[in-house]
Each structure stands twice: as C-alpha cells, then as structure tokens.
Tab-separated table of C-alpha atoms and ligand atoms in Angstrom:
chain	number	residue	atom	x	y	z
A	277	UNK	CA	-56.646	32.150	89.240
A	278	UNK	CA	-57.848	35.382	91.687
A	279	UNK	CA	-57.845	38.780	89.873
A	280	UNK	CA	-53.930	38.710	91.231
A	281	UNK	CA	-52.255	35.713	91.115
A	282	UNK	CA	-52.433	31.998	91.258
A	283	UNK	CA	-54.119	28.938	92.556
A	284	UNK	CA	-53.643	25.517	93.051
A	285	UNK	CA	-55.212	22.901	94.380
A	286	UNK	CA	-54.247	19.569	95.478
A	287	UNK	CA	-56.388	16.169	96.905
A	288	UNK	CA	-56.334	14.946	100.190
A	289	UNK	CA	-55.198	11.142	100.417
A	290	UNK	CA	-55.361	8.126	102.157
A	291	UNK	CA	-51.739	6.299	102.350
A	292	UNK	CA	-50.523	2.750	102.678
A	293	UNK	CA	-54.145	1.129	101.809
A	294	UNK	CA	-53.352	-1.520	104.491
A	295	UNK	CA	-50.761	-3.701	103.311
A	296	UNK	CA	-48.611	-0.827	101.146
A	297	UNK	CA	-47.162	0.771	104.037
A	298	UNK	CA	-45.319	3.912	102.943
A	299	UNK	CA	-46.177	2.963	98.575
A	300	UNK	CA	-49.928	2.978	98.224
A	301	UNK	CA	-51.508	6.329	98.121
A	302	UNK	CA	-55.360	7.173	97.063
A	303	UNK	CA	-56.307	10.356	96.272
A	304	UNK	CA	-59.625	11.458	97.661
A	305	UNK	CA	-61.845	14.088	96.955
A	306	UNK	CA	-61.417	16.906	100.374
A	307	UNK	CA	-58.624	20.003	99.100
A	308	UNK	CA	-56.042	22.219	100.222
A	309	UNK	CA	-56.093	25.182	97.718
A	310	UNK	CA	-52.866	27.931	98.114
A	311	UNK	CA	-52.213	30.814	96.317
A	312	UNK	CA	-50.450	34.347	95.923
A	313	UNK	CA	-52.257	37.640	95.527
A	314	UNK	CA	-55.685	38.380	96.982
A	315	UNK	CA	-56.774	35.831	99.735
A	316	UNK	CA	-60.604	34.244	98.858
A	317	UNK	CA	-63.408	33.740	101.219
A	318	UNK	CA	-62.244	31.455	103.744
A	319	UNK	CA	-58.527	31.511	103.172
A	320	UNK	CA	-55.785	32.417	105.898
A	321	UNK	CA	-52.062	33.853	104.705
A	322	UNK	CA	-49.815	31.445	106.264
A	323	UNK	CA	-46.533	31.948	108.053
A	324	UNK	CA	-42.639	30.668	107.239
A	325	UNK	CA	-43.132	27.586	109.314
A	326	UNK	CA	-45.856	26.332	107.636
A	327	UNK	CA	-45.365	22.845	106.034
A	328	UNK	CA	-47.240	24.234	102.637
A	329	UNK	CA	-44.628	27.107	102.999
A	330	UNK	CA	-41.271	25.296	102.907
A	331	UNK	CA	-41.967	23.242	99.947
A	332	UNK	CA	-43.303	26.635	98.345
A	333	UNK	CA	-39.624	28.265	99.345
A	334	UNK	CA	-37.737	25.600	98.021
A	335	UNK	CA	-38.773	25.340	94.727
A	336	UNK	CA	-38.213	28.794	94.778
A	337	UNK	CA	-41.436	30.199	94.961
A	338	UNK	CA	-41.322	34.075	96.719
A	339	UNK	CA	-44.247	36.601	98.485
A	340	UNK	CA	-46.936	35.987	100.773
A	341	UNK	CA	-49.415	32.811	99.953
A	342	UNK	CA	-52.698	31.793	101.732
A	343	UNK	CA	-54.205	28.764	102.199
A	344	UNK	CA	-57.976	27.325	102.039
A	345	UNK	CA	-58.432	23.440	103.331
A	346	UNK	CA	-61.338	21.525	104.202
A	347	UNK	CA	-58.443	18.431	104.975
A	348	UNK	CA	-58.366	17.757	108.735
A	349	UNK	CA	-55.146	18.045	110.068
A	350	UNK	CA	-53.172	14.700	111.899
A	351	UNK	CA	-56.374	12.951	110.800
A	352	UNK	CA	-54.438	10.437	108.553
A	353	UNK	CA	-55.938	12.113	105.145
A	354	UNK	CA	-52.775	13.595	104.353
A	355	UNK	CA	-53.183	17.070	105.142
A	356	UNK	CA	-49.334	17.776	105.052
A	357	UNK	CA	-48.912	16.075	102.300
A	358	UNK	CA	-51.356	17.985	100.091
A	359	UNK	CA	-50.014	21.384	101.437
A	360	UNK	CA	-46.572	20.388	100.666
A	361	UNK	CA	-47.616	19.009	97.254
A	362	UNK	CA	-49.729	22.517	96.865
A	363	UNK	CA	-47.323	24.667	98.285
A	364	UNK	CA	-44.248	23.169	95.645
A	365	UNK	CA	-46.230	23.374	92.754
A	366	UNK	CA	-47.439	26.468	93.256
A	367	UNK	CA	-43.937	27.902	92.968
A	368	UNK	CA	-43.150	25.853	89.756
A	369	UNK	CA	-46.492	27.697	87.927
A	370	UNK	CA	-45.382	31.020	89.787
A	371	UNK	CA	-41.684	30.465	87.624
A	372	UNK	CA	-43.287	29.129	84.699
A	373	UNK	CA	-43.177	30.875	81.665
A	374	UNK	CA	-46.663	29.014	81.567
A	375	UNK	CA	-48.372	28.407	84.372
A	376	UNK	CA	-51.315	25.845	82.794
A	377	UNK	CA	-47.607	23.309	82.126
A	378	UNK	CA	-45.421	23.530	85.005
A	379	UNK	CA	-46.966	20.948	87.622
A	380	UNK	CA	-46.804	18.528	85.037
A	381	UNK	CA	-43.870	19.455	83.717
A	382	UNK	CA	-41.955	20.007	87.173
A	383	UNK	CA	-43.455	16.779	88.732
A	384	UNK	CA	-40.379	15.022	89.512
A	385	UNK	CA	-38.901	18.123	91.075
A	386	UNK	CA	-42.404	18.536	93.002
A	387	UNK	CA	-42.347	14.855	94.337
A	388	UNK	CA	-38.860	14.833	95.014
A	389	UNK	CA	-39.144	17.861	97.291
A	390	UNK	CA	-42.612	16.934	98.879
A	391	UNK	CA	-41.325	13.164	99.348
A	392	UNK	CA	-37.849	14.283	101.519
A	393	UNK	CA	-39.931	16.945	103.908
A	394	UNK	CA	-42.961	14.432	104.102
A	395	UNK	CA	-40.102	11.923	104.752
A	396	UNK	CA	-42.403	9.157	102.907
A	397	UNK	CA	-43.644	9.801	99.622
A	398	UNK	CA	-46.923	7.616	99.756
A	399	UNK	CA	-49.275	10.785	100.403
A	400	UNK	CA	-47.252	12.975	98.272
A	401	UNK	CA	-47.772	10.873	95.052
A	402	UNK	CA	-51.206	10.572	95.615
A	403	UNK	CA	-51.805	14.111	95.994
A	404	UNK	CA	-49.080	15.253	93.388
A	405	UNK	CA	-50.821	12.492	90.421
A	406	UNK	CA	-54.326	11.875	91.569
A	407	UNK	CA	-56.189	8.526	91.586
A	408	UNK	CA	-54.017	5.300	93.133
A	409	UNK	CA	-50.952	5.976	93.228
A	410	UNK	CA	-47.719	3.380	94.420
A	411	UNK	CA	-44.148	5.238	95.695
A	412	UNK	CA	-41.681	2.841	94.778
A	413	UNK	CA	-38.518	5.317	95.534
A	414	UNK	CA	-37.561	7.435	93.744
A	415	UNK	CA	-40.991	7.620	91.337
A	416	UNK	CA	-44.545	7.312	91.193
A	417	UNK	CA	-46.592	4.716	89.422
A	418	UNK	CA	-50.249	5.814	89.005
A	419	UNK	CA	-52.349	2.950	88.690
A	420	UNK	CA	-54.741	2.312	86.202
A	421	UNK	CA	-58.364	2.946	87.777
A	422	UNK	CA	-60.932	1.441	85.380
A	423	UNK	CA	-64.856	2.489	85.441
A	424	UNK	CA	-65.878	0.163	88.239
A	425	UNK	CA	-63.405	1.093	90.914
A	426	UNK	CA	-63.320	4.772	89.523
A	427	UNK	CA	-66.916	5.162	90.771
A	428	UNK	CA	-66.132	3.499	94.189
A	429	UNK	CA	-66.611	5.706	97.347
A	430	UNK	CA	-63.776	6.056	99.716
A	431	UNK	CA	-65.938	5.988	103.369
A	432	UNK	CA	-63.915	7.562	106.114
A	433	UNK	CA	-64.243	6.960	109.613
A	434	UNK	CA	-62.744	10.299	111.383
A	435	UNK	CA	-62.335	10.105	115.178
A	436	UNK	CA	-62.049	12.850	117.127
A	437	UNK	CA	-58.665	12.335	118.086
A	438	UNK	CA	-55.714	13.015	116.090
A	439	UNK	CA	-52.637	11.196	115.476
A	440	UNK	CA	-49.074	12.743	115.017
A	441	UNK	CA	-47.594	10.900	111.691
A	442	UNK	CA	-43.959	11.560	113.392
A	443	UNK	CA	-44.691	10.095	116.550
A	444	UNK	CA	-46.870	7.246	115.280
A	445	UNK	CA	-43.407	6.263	112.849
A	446	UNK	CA	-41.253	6.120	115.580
A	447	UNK	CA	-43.178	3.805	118.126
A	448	UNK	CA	-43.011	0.979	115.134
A	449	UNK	CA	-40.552	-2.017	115.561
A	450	UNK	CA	-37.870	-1.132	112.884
A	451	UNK	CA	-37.417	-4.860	111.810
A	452	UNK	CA	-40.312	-7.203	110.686
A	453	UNK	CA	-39.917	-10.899	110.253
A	454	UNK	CA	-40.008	-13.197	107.333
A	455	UNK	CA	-43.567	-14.310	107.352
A	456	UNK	CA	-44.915	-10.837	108.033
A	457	UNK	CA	-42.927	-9.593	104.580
A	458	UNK	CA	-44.242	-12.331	102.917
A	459	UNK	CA	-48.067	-11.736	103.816
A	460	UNK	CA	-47.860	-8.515	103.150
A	461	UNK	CA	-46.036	-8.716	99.630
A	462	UNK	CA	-49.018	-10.874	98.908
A	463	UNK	CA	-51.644	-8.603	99.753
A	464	UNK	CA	-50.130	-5.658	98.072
A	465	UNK	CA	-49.822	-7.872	95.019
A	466	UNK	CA	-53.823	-8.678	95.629
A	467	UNK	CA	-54.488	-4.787	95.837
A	468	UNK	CA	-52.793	-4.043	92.790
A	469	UNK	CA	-54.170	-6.601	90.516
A	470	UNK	CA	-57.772	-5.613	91.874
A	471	UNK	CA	-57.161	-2.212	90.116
A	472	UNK	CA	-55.496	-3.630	87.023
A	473	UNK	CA	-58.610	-6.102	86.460
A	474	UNK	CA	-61.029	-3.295	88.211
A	475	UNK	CA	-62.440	-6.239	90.127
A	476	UNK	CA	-63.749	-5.349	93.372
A	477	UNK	CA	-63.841	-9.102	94.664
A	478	UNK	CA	-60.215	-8.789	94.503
A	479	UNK	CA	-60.192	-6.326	97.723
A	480	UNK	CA	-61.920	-8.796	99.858
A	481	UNK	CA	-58.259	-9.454	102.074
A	482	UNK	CA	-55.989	-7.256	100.121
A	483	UNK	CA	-55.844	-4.516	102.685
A	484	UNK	CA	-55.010	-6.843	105.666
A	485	UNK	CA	-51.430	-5.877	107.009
A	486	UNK	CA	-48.807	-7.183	109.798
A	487	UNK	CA	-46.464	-4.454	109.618
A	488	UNK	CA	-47.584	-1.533	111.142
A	489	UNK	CA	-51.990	-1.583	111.364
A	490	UNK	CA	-50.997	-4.244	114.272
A	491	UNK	CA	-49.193	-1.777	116.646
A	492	UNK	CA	-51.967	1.265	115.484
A	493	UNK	CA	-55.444	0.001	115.766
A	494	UNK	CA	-55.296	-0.422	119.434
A	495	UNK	CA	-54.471	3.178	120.230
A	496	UNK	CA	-57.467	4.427	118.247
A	497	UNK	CA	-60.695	3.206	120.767
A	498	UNK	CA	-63.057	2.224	117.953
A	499	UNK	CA	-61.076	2.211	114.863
A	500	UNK	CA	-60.713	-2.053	114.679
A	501	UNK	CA	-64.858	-2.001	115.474
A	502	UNK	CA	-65.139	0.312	112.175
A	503	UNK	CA	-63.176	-2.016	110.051
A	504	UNK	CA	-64.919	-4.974	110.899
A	505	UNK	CA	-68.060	-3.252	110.675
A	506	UNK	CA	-68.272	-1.137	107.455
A	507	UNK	CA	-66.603	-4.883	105.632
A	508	UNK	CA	-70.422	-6.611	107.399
A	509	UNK	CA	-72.118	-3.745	106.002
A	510	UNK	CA	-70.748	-4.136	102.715
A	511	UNK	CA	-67.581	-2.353	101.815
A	512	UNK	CA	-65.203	-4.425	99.948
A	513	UNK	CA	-62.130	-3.235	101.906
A	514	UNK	CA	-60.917	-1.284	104.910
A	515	UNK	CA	-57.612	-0.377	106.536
A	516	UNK	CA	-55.996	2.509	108.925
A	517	UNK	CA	-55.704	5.462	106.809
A	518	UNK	CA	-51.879	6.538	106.718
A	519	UNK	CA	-50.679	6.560	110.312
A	520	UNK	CA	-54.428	6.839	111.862
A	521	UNK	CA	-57.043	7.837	113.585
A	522	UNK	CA	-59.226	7.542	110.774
A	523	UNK	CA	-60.371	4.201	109.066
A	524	UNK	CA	-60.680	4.023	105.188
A	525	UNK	CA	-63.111	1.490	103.327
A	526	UNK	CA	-63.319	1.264	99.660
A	527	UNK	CA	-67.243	0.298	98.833
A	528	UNK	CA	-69.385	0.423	95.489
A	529	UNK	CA	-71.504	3.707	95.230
A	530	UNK	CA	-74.813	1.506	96.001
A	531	UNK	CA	-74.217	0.550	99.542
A	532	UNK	CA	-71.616	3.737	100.431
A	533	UNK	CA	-74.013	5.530	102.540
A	534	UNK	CA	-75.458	2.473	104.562
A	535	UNK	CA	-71.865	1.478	105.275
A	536	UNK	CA	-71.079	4.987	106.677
A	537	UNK	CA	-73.955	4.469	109.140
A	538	UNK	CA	-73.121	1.349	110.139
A	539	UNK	CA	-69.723	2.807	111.648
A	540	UNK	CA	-69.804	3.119	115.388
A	541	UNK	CA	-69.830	6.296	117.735
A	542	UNK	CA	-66.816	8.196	117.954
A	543	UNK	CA	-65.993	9.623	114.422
A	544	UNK	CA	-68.073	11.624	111.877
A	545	UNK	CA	-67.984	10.106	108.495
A	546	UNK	CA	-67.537	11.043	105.116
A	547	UNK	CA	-68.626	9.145	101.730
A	548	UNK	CA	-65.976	10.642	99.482
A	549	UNK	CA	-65.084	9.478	95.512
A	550	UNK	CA	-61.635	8.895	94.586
A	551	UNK	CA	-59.783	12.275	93.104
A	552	UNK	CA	-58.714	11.525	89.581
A	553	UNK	CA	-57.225	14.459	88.581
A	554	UNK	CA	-54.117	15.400	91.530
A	555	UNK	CA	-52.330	18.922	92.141
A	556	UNK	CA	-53.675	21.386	89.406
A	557	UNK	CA	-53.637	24.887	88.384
A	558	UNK	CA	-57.322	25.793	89.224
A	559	UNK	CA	-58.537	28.508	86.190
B	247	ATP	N1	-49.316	26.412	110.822
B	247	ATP	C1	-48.447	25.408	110.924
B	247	ATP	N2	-47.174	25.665	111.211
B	247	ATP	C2	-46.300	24.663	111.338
B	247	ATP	N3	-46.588	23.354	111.169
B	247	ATP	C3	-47.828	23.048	110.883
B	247	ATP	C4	-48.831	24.042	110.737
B	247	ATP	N4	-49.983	23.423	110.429
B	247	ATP	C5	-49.698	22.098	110.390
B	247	ATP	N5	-48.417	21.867	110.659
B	247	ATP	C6	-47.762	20.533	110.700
B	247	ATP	O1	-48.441	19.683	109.781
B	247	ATP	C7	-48.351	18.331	110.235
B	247	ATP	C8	-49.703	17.676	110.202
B	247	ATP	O2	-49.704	16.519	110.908
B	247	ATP	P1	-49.401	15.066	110.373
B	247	ATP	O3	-48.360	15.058	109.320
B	247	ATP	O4	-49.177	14.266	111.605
B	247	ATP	O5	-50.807	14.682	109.845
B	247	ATP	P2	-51.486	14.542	108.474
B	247	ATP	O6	-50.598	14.993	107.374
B	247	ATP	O7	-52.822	15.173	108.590
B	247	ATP	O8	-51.733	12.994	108.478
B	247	ATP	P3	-51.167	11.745	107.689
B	247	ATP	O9	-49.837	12.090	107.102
B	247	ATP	O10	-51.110	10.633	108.696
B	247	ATP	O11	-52.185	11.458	106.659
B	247	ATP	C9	-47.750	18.384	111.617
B	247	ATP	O12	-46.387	18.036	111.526
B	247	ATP	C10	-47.901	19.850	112.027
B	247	ATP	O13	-46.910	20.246	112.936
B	248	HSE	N1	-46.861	5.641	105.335
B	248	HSE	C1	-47.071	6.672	106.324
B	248	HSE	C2	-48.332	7.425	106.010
B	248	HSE	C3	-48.641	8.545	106.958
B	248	HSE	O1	-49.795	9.213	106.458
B	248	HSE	C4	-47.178	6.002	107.690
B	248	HSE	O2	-47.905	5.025	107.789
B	248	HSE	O3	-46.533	6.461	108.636
C-alpha cells in the first residue's frame, strides 16, 4: 500500500507454451504494479483508454490510478494481460470491505472480465493465479509445479520488433485439419504430464505445435534460429511466446545463463524464474 491507497501487482506471462494455443499460460517473474492515491517513483497516471483502465472501470473500481511496468509491451509477455488482470483486481480490493481477501475472493469475476477484453484467457489466468496455468473456458486450472520445474528459468528471447496480438490472430487459418489436432492434443498432453511428474525429460517435444507457431516464426527474422539454438545449448523446451516476437525456453537453473548466450543477435535476453504467487495486494 502507498501512504494513500492501494497496490497491486500482477506477473507478466508467457501464453500457449507451444502446443496450448490460447490454454497454457506461465507466469513469469517481470510486473505491472497499479494503484490509487500517490503515484511511486517511476509510475505514470494512466488515461480512460488504457487497457489496465477498462478492466479497473468495470469491476467498478473509481478515481485516478497509475501504473509502474517493467513488461514490454506487444512483446508476447503479456503486458495487456497483466494490466487488465491488475487493473480488475485492483477495483475488487478498492470495494472490499478487506482488501488483503478480495482478489482471491473475486477471482472468477476478475478472470471473467480480463478473459472477454483480452478476448483469450491464456495470459489472463496466468497472471490472475500465478505459476502454470491452463484456460479451459470458462475456468482456470493451475497446475501443480513441483520443486524441480519450480526452480526452472524461463529464458526469453526479446526482439526488437513487436508484434500486435490482434493482428497476429487474424492472419491465422480459422480451420486446422485432423492430423494437426491430433499432434497437438498429444503434445499438450506431454506438457502437462511433465508438470504433474515434475520431469523435465518430459518437455523434450512437448512444446512443438502445427496450429499457429507455423504461420508466426517466419515473420520474426531470428526467432526459429533461437529455438533451435537455446534446445543445443541445453534448454529442455522452447516455443513462440503468446503471439510473438519473443521466444520462450524452459531450462534448469544450471545451464540458464549459457543458454541465454547462445541465442543469436537480434533480441536482448532475460533469464527469468517462474512467478508462483499471481495478482496480489502488495503490503
Ligand atoms: N496507453 C494505452 N492506451 C490504449 N491502449 C494501450 C495503451 N498501452 C497499451 N495499449 C494496448 O495494449 C495492447 C498491447 O499489445 P498486445 O496485446 O498486442 O501485446 P502484449 O499484451 O504485450 O502481448 P501478448 O498478448 O502477445 O503477450 C495493445 O492492444 C495496445 O493498443
Ligand atoms: N493465445 C494468444 C496469446 C497471445 O499472447 C495467441 O496466441 O494469440
């Protein structure tokens, strides 16, 4: 809290985890924080049009807010996401007869509202709940993250370039044949039961996808060299992160920062852990 109001804070994330397109979500550990009352170090009031603002409005939250992110926007981290999930569950706590309840006890309300303006609720979850997260309409289901895969490092590849989510979504083909649904079903199966053993030789394949990485990668220069370079330096995984530019890999703490220099020119990189924890009221 500031001497005058409220604060929340919500992860970044990393959506569809290669073959969950528009269910997986990971939370990782880069934060949009919005509040009411006296603006911090750092912070900027936003305006009406702001996505953090319209969730805030319709779950009834009133007076100025500001905002402090270190999320890069159209990145694929899920900036909107996090400022819708921050900006809606910073009105429930502003309602709340108590604050320190209200995000958990208003999540449904907070994910229902952040899931129709995101108009995918992948991020959302991720950011609302923390950790790995699957949308499977209209409710989250966090998944268990056990002690080896809790201490992975989510490497990002960021390119300089950004990618508009909306845009991206309409250029793919609205129908997908049978044996694309089929090898992706499998690998999202594969991804899941790598968390539920917390087996990281389980991610070797599960984030390959034929439904929408196919039609991305080759408008990002670079981003198919990063994936098949940070998996020869030793991540366990990679995959486009939501709708792009930047490539995801999932690696063990050991060998996080060697595969982050492996990636080629082009992007920065960050070495990142997984956000357990979701939206919160900060104290
Ligand atoms: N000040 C603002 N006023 C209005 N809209 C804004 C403002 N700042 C950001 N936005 C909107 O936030 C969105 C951010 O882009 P987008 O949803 O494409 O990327 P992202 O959330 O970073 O990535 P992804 O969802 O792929 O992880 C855009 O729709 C942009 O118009
Ligand atoms: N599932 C969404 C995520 C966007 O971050 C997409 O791929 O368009």
């Amino acid at each position: 809290m500031t001497t005058s109001g409220l604060t929340v804070r919500a992860p970044a994330s990393s959506a569809n985890l290669g073959a969950g397109f528009d269910i997986f979500g990971m939370a990782v550990g880069l934060h949009a924080d919005i509040g009411t009352g006296d603006a911090p170090d750092g912070a900027q009031q936003i305006d009406e049009h702001h996505p953090a603002r319209e969730a805030f409005a319709l779950l009834g939250g009133t007076g100025p807010i500001w905002l402090r992110c270190n999320i890069p926007m159209a990145r694929g981290l899920g900036f909107s996401g996090a400022v819708r999930v921050a900006g809606a569950a910073l009105a429930v706590c502003q309602l709340a007869a108590d604050p320190t309840q209200a995000v958990a006890e208003r999540s449904n309300d907070i994910l229902d509202v952040t899931t129709r303006l995101e108009g995918h609720g992948d991020n959302v979850a991720a950011s609302l709940f923390g950790g790995v997260t699957a949308y499977v309409d209209p409710e989250a289901r966090p998944f268990a993250v056990g002690p080896v895969l809790g201490s992975a490092r989510f490497v990002a590849w960021i390119p300089d370039v950004t990618t508009s989510t909306d845009k991206s979504r309409k250029t793919l083909a609205p129908m997908v044949d049978r044996a694309s649904a089929v090898f992706n079903i499998g690998r999202a199966v594969q991804f899941a039961l790598a968390f539920a053993h917390d087996d990281p030789a389980m991610l070797v394949d599960a984030t390959a996808d034929r439904l929408h990485q196919s039609a991305r990668l080759p408008l990002v220069p670079g981003a198919a060299e990063a994936i098949a370079t940070g998996v020869a330096a030793g991540a366990w995984c990679a995959w486009l992160s939501g709708s792009g530019p930047t490539v995801g890999m999932l690696a063990g703490p050991e060998v996080a920062d060697e595969v982050a220099a492996s990636l080629p020119d082009g992007g920065h990189t960050k070495v990142l852990p997984i956000d357990p924890n979701g939206a919160h009221l900060l104290t």
